[in-house]
Amino acid sequence: MTPTPAPRRRAALAGLALLATALAPVSTAAAPAAAAPALQEVMFVGNNWDGTVDVIRSSGTYAKLGRVNVVPDRSQRLLEIYLNPVKLAFYLGVQQGPGEGHDQLVDDMYTTPDGSALVVSRPSFADVVSIDLSTGALRWRFPVSGFRADHMAVSPDGAQVAVSASTSNTVHVLDINTGRQLGSFGAGDKPHENIYTGGGRYLWNMSIGEVNTSLDDPWLDWTKGDRHITVADTRTFRVVRTIDMRQRLDAFGRSDLSDAVRPAVFTPDERTLYFQVSFFNGIVEYDVAADRITRIKELPKNPATSPDRTTWVNDSRHHGLSMSPDGAKVCVAGTMDDYATVVDRATLQEGALVPASKPYWATVSGDGRDCVISESGADQVTAISFATGQKVASVPVGDHPQRVRIGHVPVGWAAP
């Protein structure tokens, strides 16, 4: 038998090796992905007149962890405004109206699901922006329709953020990571509060009408515009229901009350809605399925509060509600009456009146034990125990704190 020459033998061996490789099973396992950073729960406090957001612990000591500047592009935005007469007129209107002589630089805020960015609505700049929490830089900016951005809400899965465009009577729904608009729908005059229900299937918007005029006598209530609740389907962004509380209040025998629904909160089962209305020191209870008001609770008046309704900020008397996680207690921010109180839901009996300086919002602590209010007149947030109704802590923050929201940042986070 003739021996195989060396070059031919090497070529044959190489061919066998290639064949073996081709017949071998192919691994489909992807390269291991980088682990997501561990997150810690925190509380964000929007300092509206500062243009900053303070980050504090979400319970316990409520110690301050850092501060974020949410107007890094302030010079650029102001240049655009001053070069546009129409924008300038609305900017000055916001400043002298709801801003009480100040710019409104942060109304509402939520974090992205991964805790890497803070999404903020900025009324004076009529936009929503995403701020990188590690660098402080803008990731994206969405100019709302019209000339003012207001309250927001985040979907239960954290993927969507809804914002009220108060001068265009529109609610925009955005992808929280990219700022891309997913949809929008029309609402009543001056859309305000937003709440997701049904696991994110529906979005409720409450419109408050015109709150910046001095036509505040009850007989002039008709001048405030079309105020109603709008319920939209978040898959199609079509309006599926509108609720005019004027009819429900009249049926309950309270035609004297405004139908401008302010802050609102659902019970955990979403069967009952509690809300505040303009000019009223109290709360209204609404049965969602029965579509009727079931109880109204008037809370104490502070004798030091001026009876002149035109002196009450943006038609508010009380502005801010939160509910304990078990649904047993409602916390009320008595804005113009300078107190907060915890109300028992079963009896609607209020607890102690905790002194507070123009409390503007109420939320729930991360551990669910406390109601946390923003004291816009004292530049601090204060925690009140749901169990005892007593104050447990106060923490100084920036100028004119308003919205307070729970969010997340990476463990070990430091302010940029």
Short mmCIF file of C-alpha atoms in Angstrom, two decimals:
data_model
loop_
_atom_site.label_atom_id
_atom_site.label_comp_id
_atom_site.label_asym_id
_atom_site.label_seq_id
_atom_site.Cartn_x
_atom_site.Cartn_y
_atom_site.Cartn_z
CA MET A 1 0.00 0.00 0.00
CA THR A 2 1.39 3.37 -0.99
CA PRO A 3 2.01 5.67 1.99
CA THR A 4 0.08 8.95 2.04
CA PRO A 5 2.38 11.93 1.48
CA ALA A 6 2.66 14.23 4.52
CA PRO A 7 0.89 17.27 2.97
CA ARG A 8 -2.07 15.12 1.90
CA ARG A 9 -2.21 13.49 5.37
CA ARG A 10 -2.30 16.91 7.08
CA ALA A 11 -5.08 18.09 4.75
CA ALA A 12 -7.14 14.97 5.52
CA LEU A 13 -6.74 15.46 9.27
CA ALA A 14 -7.78 19.12 8.95
CA GLY A 15 -10.91 18.06 7.02
CA LEU A 16 -11.86 15.56 9.72
CA ALA A 17 -11.46 18.26 12.36
CA LEU A 18 -13.76 20.64 10.47
CA LEU A 19 -16.35 17.88 10.05
CA ALA A 20 -16.26 17.11 13.78
CA THR A 21 -16.77 20.78 14.57
CA ALA A 22 -19.74 21.03 12.23
CA LEU A 23 -21.42 17.96 13.75
CA ALA A 24 -20.86 19.03 17.35
CA PRO A 25 -23.93 20.43 19.23
CA VAL A 26 -24.09 24.22 19.17
CA SER A 27 -24.44 26.03 22.50
CA THR A 28 -27.24 28.64 22.56
CA ALA A 29 -26.41 30.04 25.99
CA ALA A 30 -25.93 33.81 25.88
CA ALA A 31 -23.05 35.48 27.57
CA PRO A 32 -23.99 36.31 31.14
CA ALA A 33 -25.66 39.73 31.32
CA ALA A 34 -24.35 42.36 33.67
CA ALA A 35 -26.24 42.19 36.95
CA ALA A 36 -28.69 45.03 37.53
CA PRO A 37 -27.58 47.29 40.33
CA ALA A 38 -29.24 46.70 43.68
CA LEU A 39 -31.76 49.42 44.49
CA GLN A 40 -32.77 51.18 47.67
CA GLU A 41 -36.14 52.77 48.28
CA VAL A 42 -36.06 56.52 48.92
CA MET A 43 -38.42 59.48 48.99
CA PHE A 44 -38.20 62.41 46.57
CA VAL A 45 -39.30 65.91 47.61
CA GLY A 46 -39.85 68.45 44.83
CA ASN A 47 -38.78 71.95 45.83
CA ASN A 48 -40.92 73.87 43.36
CA TRP A 49 -39.41 77.33 43.68
CA ASP A 50 -35.81 76.04 43.91
CA GLY A 51 -35.83 73.73 40.91
CA THR A 52 -34.29 71.02 43.08
CA VAL A 53 -35.36 67.64 44.42
CA ASP A 54 -34.24 66.44 47.83
CA VAL A 55 -33.70 62.71 48.28
CA ILE A 56 -34.43 61.44 51.78
CA ARG A 57 -34.89 58.07 53.44
CA SER A 58 -38.38 56.71 52.86
CA SER A 59 -39.10 55.95 56.53
CA GLY A 60 -37.52 55.94 59.98
CA THR A 61 -35.32 59.00 60.36
CA TYR A 62 -36.12 60.42 56.90
CA ALA A 63 -32.50 61.53 56.80
CA LYS A 64 -31.38 63.50 53.75
CA LEU A 65 -29.29 61.56 51.20
CA GLY A 66 -28.68 64.21 48.57
CA ARG A 67 -30.10 66.88 46.28
CA VAL A 68 -30.61 66.89 42.52
CA ASN A 69 -30.75 69.97 40.29
CA VAL A 70 -33.64 69.38 37.87
CA VAL A 71 -33.14 72.55 35.82
CA PRO A 72 -29.59 72.08 34.44
CA ASP A 73 -30.84 73.62 31.18
CA ARG A 74 -32.41 76.66 32.86
CA SER A 75 -30.50 79.26 30.84
CA GLN A 76 -31.42 77.58 27.56
CA ARG A 77 -35.10 77.34 28.46
CA LEU A 78 -35.29 80.96 29.60
CA LEU A 79 -33.64 82.16 26.39
CA GLU A 80 -36.27 80.29 24.35
CA ILE A 81 -39.05 81.81 26.44
CA TYR A 82 -37.79 85.39 26.27
CA LEU A 83 -37.45 85.14 22.48
CA ASN A 84 -41.09 84.06 22.09
CA PRO A 85 -43.70 86.66 23.13
CA VAL A 86 -46.48 84.07 23.51
CA LYS A 87 -44.36 81.75 25.65
CA LEU A 88 -43.18 84.73 27.68
CA ALA A 89 -46.75 85.81 28.40
CA PHE A 90 -47.69 82.36 29.71
CA TYR A 91 -44.42 82.02 31.62
CA LEU A 92 -45.11 85.28 33.46
CA GLY A 93 -48.71 84.20 33.99
CA VAL A 94 -47.57 80.98 35.68
CA GLN A 95 -45.07 82.94 37.75
CA GLN A 96 -47.54 85.54 39.00
CA GLY A 97 -50.49 83.13 39.28
CA PRO A 98 -49.97 79.61 40.64
CA GLY A 99 -46.30 80.39 41.33
CA GLU A 100 -47.21 83.18 43.77
CA GLY A 101 -44.49 85.36 42.23
CA HIS A 102 -41.98 82.53 41.75
CA ASP A 103 -41.01 80.23 38.92
CA GLN A 104 -42.59 76.77 39.18
CA LEU A 105 -39.65 74.53 38.37
CA VAL A 106 -40.67 71.11 39.66
CA ASP A 107 -44.21 69.93 40.13
CA ASP A 108 -44.01 66.15 40.11
CA MET A 109 -41.40 63.40 39.79
CA TYR A 110 -40.93 59.62 39.49
CA THR A 111 -37.93 57.35 39.00
CA THR A 112 -37.42 54.93 36.13
CA PRO A 113 -37.78 51.24 37.09
CA ASP A 114 -34.00 50.75 37.17
CA GLY A 115 -33.51 53.78 39.45
CA SER A 116 -31.10 55.43 37.02
CA ALA A 117 -33.14 58.52 36.16
CA LEU A 118 -35.66 60.92 37.66
CA VAL A 119 -38.55 62.05 35.43
CA VAL A 120 -39.83 65.52 36.36
CA SER A 121 -42.66 67.80 35.22
CA ARG A 122 -41.65 71.48 35.13
CA PRO A 123 -44.64 73.89 34.99
CA SER A 124 -42.79 77.09 34.06
CA PHE A 125 -40.93 75.34 31.24
CA ALA A 126 -44.03 73.43 30.02
CA ASP A 127 -42.17 70.15 29.76
CA VAL A 128 -41.24 66.78 31.21
CA VAL A 129 -37.57 65.86 31.45
CA SER A 130 -35.51 62.85 32.46
CA ILE A 131 -32.49 63.60 34.67
CA ASP A 132 -29.66 61.06 34.89
CA LEU A 133 -29.20 60.42 38.60
CA SER A 134 -25.50 59.61 38.26
CA THR A 135 -24.45 62.61 36.15
CA GLY A 136 -27.25 65.18 36.56
CA ALA A 137 -27.53 65.52 32.78
CA LEU A 138 -30.73 65.55 30.73
CA ARG A 139 -31.53 62.25 29.03
CA TRP A 140 -34.62 63.45 27.21
CA ARG A 141 -37.12 66.30 27.14
CA PHE A 142 -40.79 66.26 26.12
CA PRO A 143 -42.50 69.66 25.62
CA VAL A 144 -46.17 69.28 26.57
CA SER A 145 -48.92 70.79 24.45
CA GLY A 146 -49.83 74.26 25.61
CA PHE A 147 -47.83 76.23 28.13
CA ARG A 148 -47.79 74.44 31.50
CA ALA A 149 -47.05 70.94 32.82
CA ASP A 150 -48.69 69.77 36.05
CA HIS A 151 -49.34 66.60 38.08
CA MET A 152 -48.10 63.22 36.88
CA ALA A 153 -48.72 59.54 37.62
CA VAL A 154 -46.65 56.43 36.95
CA SER A 155 -48.19 53.13 35.85
CA PRO A 156 -48.00 50.18 38.28
CA ASP A 157 -45.31 48.51 36.14
CA GLY A 158 -43.28 51.73 36.04
CA ALA A 159 -43.20 51.79 32.23
CA GLN A 160 -45.53 54.75 31.59
CA VAL A 161 -45.71 58.23 33.01
CA ALA A 162 -48.77 60.43 32.51
CA VAL A 163 -48.66 64.22 32.72
CA SER A 164 -51.40 66.85 32.73
CA ALA A 165 -50.88 69.67 30.22
CA SER A 166 -53.03 72.16 32.07
CA THR A 167 -53.48 74.89 29.44
CA SER A 168 -54.30 72.53 26.56
CA ASN A 169 -56.72 70.30 28.49
CA THR A 170 -54.67 67.27 27.49
CA VAL A 171 -53.10 64.30 29.25
CA HIS A 172 -49.92 62.94 27.62
CA VAL A 173 -48.76 59.38 28.34
CA LEU A 174 -45.05 58.79 27.77
CA ASP A 175 -42.60 55.91 27.75
CA ILE A 176 -40.75 56.64 30.99
CA ASN A 177 -37.39 55.47 29.61
CA THR A 178 -37.37 57.25 26.26
CA GLY A 179 -39.88 60.12 26.59
CA ARG A 180 -41.70 58.92 23.48
CA GLN A 181 -45.41 59.71 23.54
CA LEU A 182 -47.49 56.54 23.66
CA GLY A 183 -50.81 58.33 23.46
CA SER A 184 -52.89 61.22 24.75
CA PHE A 185 -56.50 62.13 25.48
CA GLY A 186 -58.58 65.22 26.14
CA ALA A 187 -59.76 66.08 29.64
CA GLY A 188 -61.75 68.83 31.35
CA ASP A 189 -60.53 72.38 31.88
CA LYS A 190 -57.15 72.50 33.66
CA PRO A 191 -56.42 68.75 34.09
CA HIS A 192 -54.72 68.15 37.42
CA GLU A 193 -54.45 64.90 39.38
CA ASN A 194 -53.82 61.55 37.60
CA ILE A 195 -54.36 58.07 39.08
CA TYR A 196 -53.89 54.63 37.49
CA THR A 197 -56.43 51.93 38.38
CA GLY A 198 -57.20 48.36 37.36
CA GLY A 199 -53.57 47.33 37.48
CA GLY A 200 -52.73 50.07 34.98
CA ARG A 201 -55.62 49.42 32.59
CA TYR A 202 -57.29 52.78 33.28
CA LEU A 203 -56.13 56.31 33.96
CA TRP A 204 -58.29 58.74 35.93
CA ASN A 205 -57.77 62.47 35.46
CA MET A 206 -59.36 65.16 37.61
CA SER A 207 -59.78 68.65 36.14
CA ILE A 208 -59.97 71.66 38.46
CA GLY A 209 -61.01 74.44 36.09
CA GLU A 210 -59.77 78.02 36.24
CA VAL A 211 -58.21 78.59 39.67
CA ASN A 212 -56.25 81.79 39.01
CA THR A 213 -59.07 84.31 38.86
CA SER A 214 -60.58 86.28 41.73
CA LEU A 215 -64.11 85.20 40.78
CA ASP A 216 -64.30 83.03 43.87
CA ASP A 217 -67.75 83.79 45.29
CA PRO A 218 -69.99 80.71 45.19
CA TRP A 219 -72.44 82.36 42.78
CA LEU A 220 -69.57 82.82 40.30
CA ASP A 221 -68.66 79.13 40.34
CA TRP A 222 -69.96 78.77 36.78
CA THR A 223 -67.04 80.91 35.55
CA LYS A 224 -64.53 78.22 36.54
CA GLY A 225 -65.10 76.12 33.42
CA ASP A 226 -65.83 72.49 32.62
CA ARG A 227 -64.64 70.37 35.54
CA HIS A 228 -65.06 66.63 35.50
CA ILE A 229 -63.26 63.32 35.98
CA THR A 230 -62.06 61.68 32.76
CA VAL A 231 -61.35 57.93 32.69
CA ALA A 232 -59.27 56.66 29.75
CA ASP A 233 -58.28 53.17 28.61
CA THR A 234 -54.47 53.05 28.61
CA ARG A 235 -54.36 50.54 25.74
CA THR A 236 -56.29 52.71 23.29
CA PHE A 237 -56.19 56.12 25.06
CA ARG A 238 -59.90 56.46 24.40
CA VAL A 239 -62.12 58.04 27.03
CA VAL A 240 -64.41 55.37 28.46
CA ARG A 241 -66.16 57.40 31.14
CA THR A 242 -66.66 60.94 32.39
CA ILE A 243 -67.98 61.83 35.84
CA ASP A 244 -69.35 65.28 36.61
CA MET A 245 -69.39 65.65 40.39
CA ARG A 246 -71.73 68.63 40.08
CA GLN A 247 -74.66 66.27 39.59
CA ARG A 248 -73.55 63.95 42.39
CA LEU A 249 -72.99 66.80 44.86
CA ASP A 250 -76.39 68.27 44.05
CA ALA A 251 -78.03 64.88 44.57
CA PHE A 252 -76.35 64.65 47.99
CA GLY A 253 -77.71 68.08 48.92
CA ARG A 254 -74.42 69.96 48.68
CA SER A 255 -74.95 72.28 45.76
CA ASP A 256 -72.89 74.80 47.74
CA LEU A 257 -69.68 72.84 47.15
CA SER A 258 -67.40 73.24 44.15
CA ASP A 259 -67.16 70.30 41.77
CA ALA A 260 -63.43 70.90 41.13
CA VAL A 261 -61.86 67.62 42.26
CA ARG A 262 -58.43 68.22 43.77
CA PRO A 263 -56.14 65.51 45.26
CA ALA A 264 -57.86 62.13 45.46
CA VAL A 265 -57.10 58.64 46.76
CA PHE A 266 -58.70 55.24 46.23
CA THR A 267 -59.21 52.53 48.82
CA PRO A 268 -57.00 49.47 48.22
CA ASP A 269 -59.90 47.65 46.51
CA GLU A 270 -60.58 50.73 44.33
CA ARG A 271 -64.28 50.64 45.23
CA THR A 272 -64.28 53.97 47.05
CA LEU A 273 -62.72 57.29 46.11
CA TYR A 274 -61.96 60.08 48.59
CA PHE A 275 -61.29 63.54 47.23
CA GLN A 276 -61.00 67.21 48.08
CA VAL A 277 -62.76 70.03 46.24
CA SER A 278 -61.91 73.70 45.86
CA PHE A 279 -62.66 76.03 48.79
CA PHE A 280 -63.72 73.18 51.12
CA ASN A 281 -62.13 72.16 54.41
CA GLY A 282 -63.00 68.48 54.26
CA ILE A 283 -63.25 65.31 52.19
CA VAL A 284 -65.87 63.69 49.98
CA GLU A 285 -66.51 59.93 49.79
CA TYR A 286 -67.66 58.48 46.45
CA ASP A 287 -68.87 54.92 45.74
CA VAL A 288 -67.42 54.05 42.33
CA ALA A 289 -69.79 51.19 41.40
CA ALA A 290 -72.94 52.92 42.69
CA ASP A 291 -71.78 56.19 41.10
CA ARG A 292 -72.86 58.32 44.03
CA ILE A 293 -71.47 60.33 46.90
CA THR A 294 -72.02 58.49 50.16
CA ARG A 295 -70.54 60.75 52.86
CA ILE A 296 -69.00 64.20 53.22
CA LYS A 297 -66.80 65.12 56.14
CA GLU A 298 -66.23 68.75 57.08
CA LEU A 299 -63.02 69.25 59.04
CA PRO A 300 -62.27 72.03 61.54
CA LYS A 301 -61.57 75.54 60.36
CA ASN A 302 -58.58 77.41 61.67
CA PRO A 303 -59.98 80.65 63.15
CA ALA A 304 -56.83 82.41 61.98
CA THR A 305 -57.53 81.57 58.32
CA SER A 306 -58.87 84.53 56.40
CA PRO A 307 -62.48 84.09 55.26
CA ASP A 308 -61.55 85.90 52.02
CA ARG A 309 -61.53 83.09 49.47
CA THR A 310 -59.42 85.12 47.06
CA THR A 311 -56.49 84.78 49.50
CA TRP A 312 -56.51 80.98 49.33
CA VAL A 313 -53.79 79.63 47.03
CA ASN A 314 -55.18 78.45 43.68
CA ASP A 315 -58.69 78.01 45.12
CA SER A 316 -57.39 75.44 47.60
CA ARG A 317 -58.48 75.25 51.16
CA HIS A 318 -57.29 71.69 51.78
CA HIS A 319 -54.87 70.09 49.29
CA GLY A 320 -53.29 66.69 49.91
CA LEU A 321 -54.59 63.18 50.71
CA SER A 322 -53.03 59.81 51.42
CA MET A 323 -54.35 56.53 52.79
CA SER A 324 -52.78 53.94 55.07
CA PRO A 325 -51.96 50.69 53.23
CA ASP A 326 -54.74 48.82 55.06
CA GLY A 327 -57.29 51.44 53.99
CA ALA A 328 -58.30 52.24 57.56
CA LYS A 329 -57.00 55.81 57.81
CA VAL A 330 -56.99 58.87 55.56
CA CYS A 331 -54.41 61.60 56.07
CA VAL A 332 -55.52 65.12 55.16
CA ALA A 333 -53.32 68.14 54.47
CA GLY A 334 -55.30 71.19 55.62
CA THR A 335 -53.37 73.63 53.45
CA MET A 336 -54.85 77.04 54.23
CA ASP A 337 -55.80 76.00 57.77
CA ASP A 338 -52.18 75.14 58.65
CA TYR A 339 -52.65 71.64 59.99
CA ALA A 340 -52.72 67.97 59.01
CA THR A 341 -54.86 65.27 60.57
CA VAL A 342 -55.49 61.54 60.33
CA VAL A 343 -59.14 60.60 59.79
CA ASP A 344 -60.63 57.22 60.73
CA ARG A 345 -62.37 55.87 57.63
CA ALA A 346 -65.05 53.95 59.51
CA THR A 347 -66.31 56.94 61.49
CA LEU A 348 -64.77 59.86 59.56
CA GLN A 349 -63.65 61.20 62.91
CA GLU A 350 -60.48 63.26 62.71
CA GLY A 351 -57.60 62.85 65.11
CA ALA A 352 -55.35 65.51 66.55
CA LEU A 353 -54.78 68.58 64.41
CA VAL A 354 -51.02 68.56 63.87
CA PRO A 355 -49.77 72.13 63.26
CA ALA A 356 -48.15 72.52 59.84
CA SER A 357 -47.24 75.52 57.69
CA LYS A 358 -49.24 75.44 54.43
CA PRO A 359 -49.06 71.65 53.97
CA TYR A 360 -49.35 71.08 50.24
CA TRP A 361 -49.24 67.30 49.75
CA ALA A 362 -49.54 64.00 51.60
CA THR A 363 -48.07 60.60 50.79
CA VAL A 364 -47.28 57.33 52.58
CA SER A 365 -43.89 56.36 53.97
CA GLY A 366 -42.06 53.39 52.53
CA ASP A 367 -42.90 51.19 55.51
CA GLY A 368 -46.55 52.28 55.44
CA ARG A 369 -46.52 53.53 59.02
CA ASP A 370 -46.58 57.27 58.46
CA CYS A 371 -48.27 59.95 56.45
CA VAL A 372 -45.65 62.32 55.08
CA ILE A 373 -46.70 65.90 54.30
CA SER A 374 -44.82 68.70 52.60
CA GLU A 375 -44.89 71.93 54.60
CA SER A 376 -44.45 74.46 51.80
CA GLY A 377 -44.55 77.39 54.22
CA ALA A 378 -41.77 76.00 56.43
CA ASP A 379 -39.57 74.29 53.81
CA GLN A 380 -39.72 70.93 55.51
CA VAL A 381 -41.46 67.56 55.32
CA THR A 382 -43.17 66.11 58.36
CA ALA A 383 -44.12 62.52 59.16
CA ILE A 384 -47.28 61.77 61.13
CA SER A 385 -48.03 58.30 62.50
CA PHE A 386 -51.17 56.70 61.07
CA ALA A 387 -51.53 54.73 64.31
CA THR A 388 -51.35 57.64 66.77
CA GLY A 389 -52.06 60.68 64.61
CA GLN A 390 -49.01 62.37 66.17
CA LYS A 391 -45.97 63.94 64.55
CA VAL A 392 -42.90 61.69 64.58
CA ALA A 393 -40.29 63.61 62.55
CA SER A 394 -39.57 66.72 60.49
CA VAL A 395 -36.74 67.19 57.98
CA PRO A 396 -35.67 70.49 56.35
CA VAL A 397 -35.74 70.56 52.54
CA GLY A 398 -35.58 73.23 49.81
CA ASP A 399 -37.74 76.21 48.90
CA HIS A 400 -41.48 75.50 48.75
CA PRO A 401 -41.72 71.70 48.78
CA GLN A 402 -44.84 70.34 47.12
CA ARG A 403 -45.05 66.85 45.64
CA VAL A 404 -43.50 63.98 47.62
CA ARG A 405 -43.06 60.59 45.92
CA ILE A 406 -41.53 57.20 46.71
CA GLY A 407 -38.83 56.04 44.26
CA HIS A 408 -35.59 54.10 43.98
CA VAL A 409 -31.90 54.79 43.50
CA PRO A 410 -28.92 52.41 43.38
CA VAL A 411 -27.56 51.29 46.74
CA GLY A 412 -24.78 53.64 47.74
CA TRP A 413 -26.07 56.40 45.47
CA ALA A 414 -24.49 59.84 45.80
CA ALA A 415 -25.90 63.04 44.32
CA PRO A 416 -24.22 64.16 41.08
#
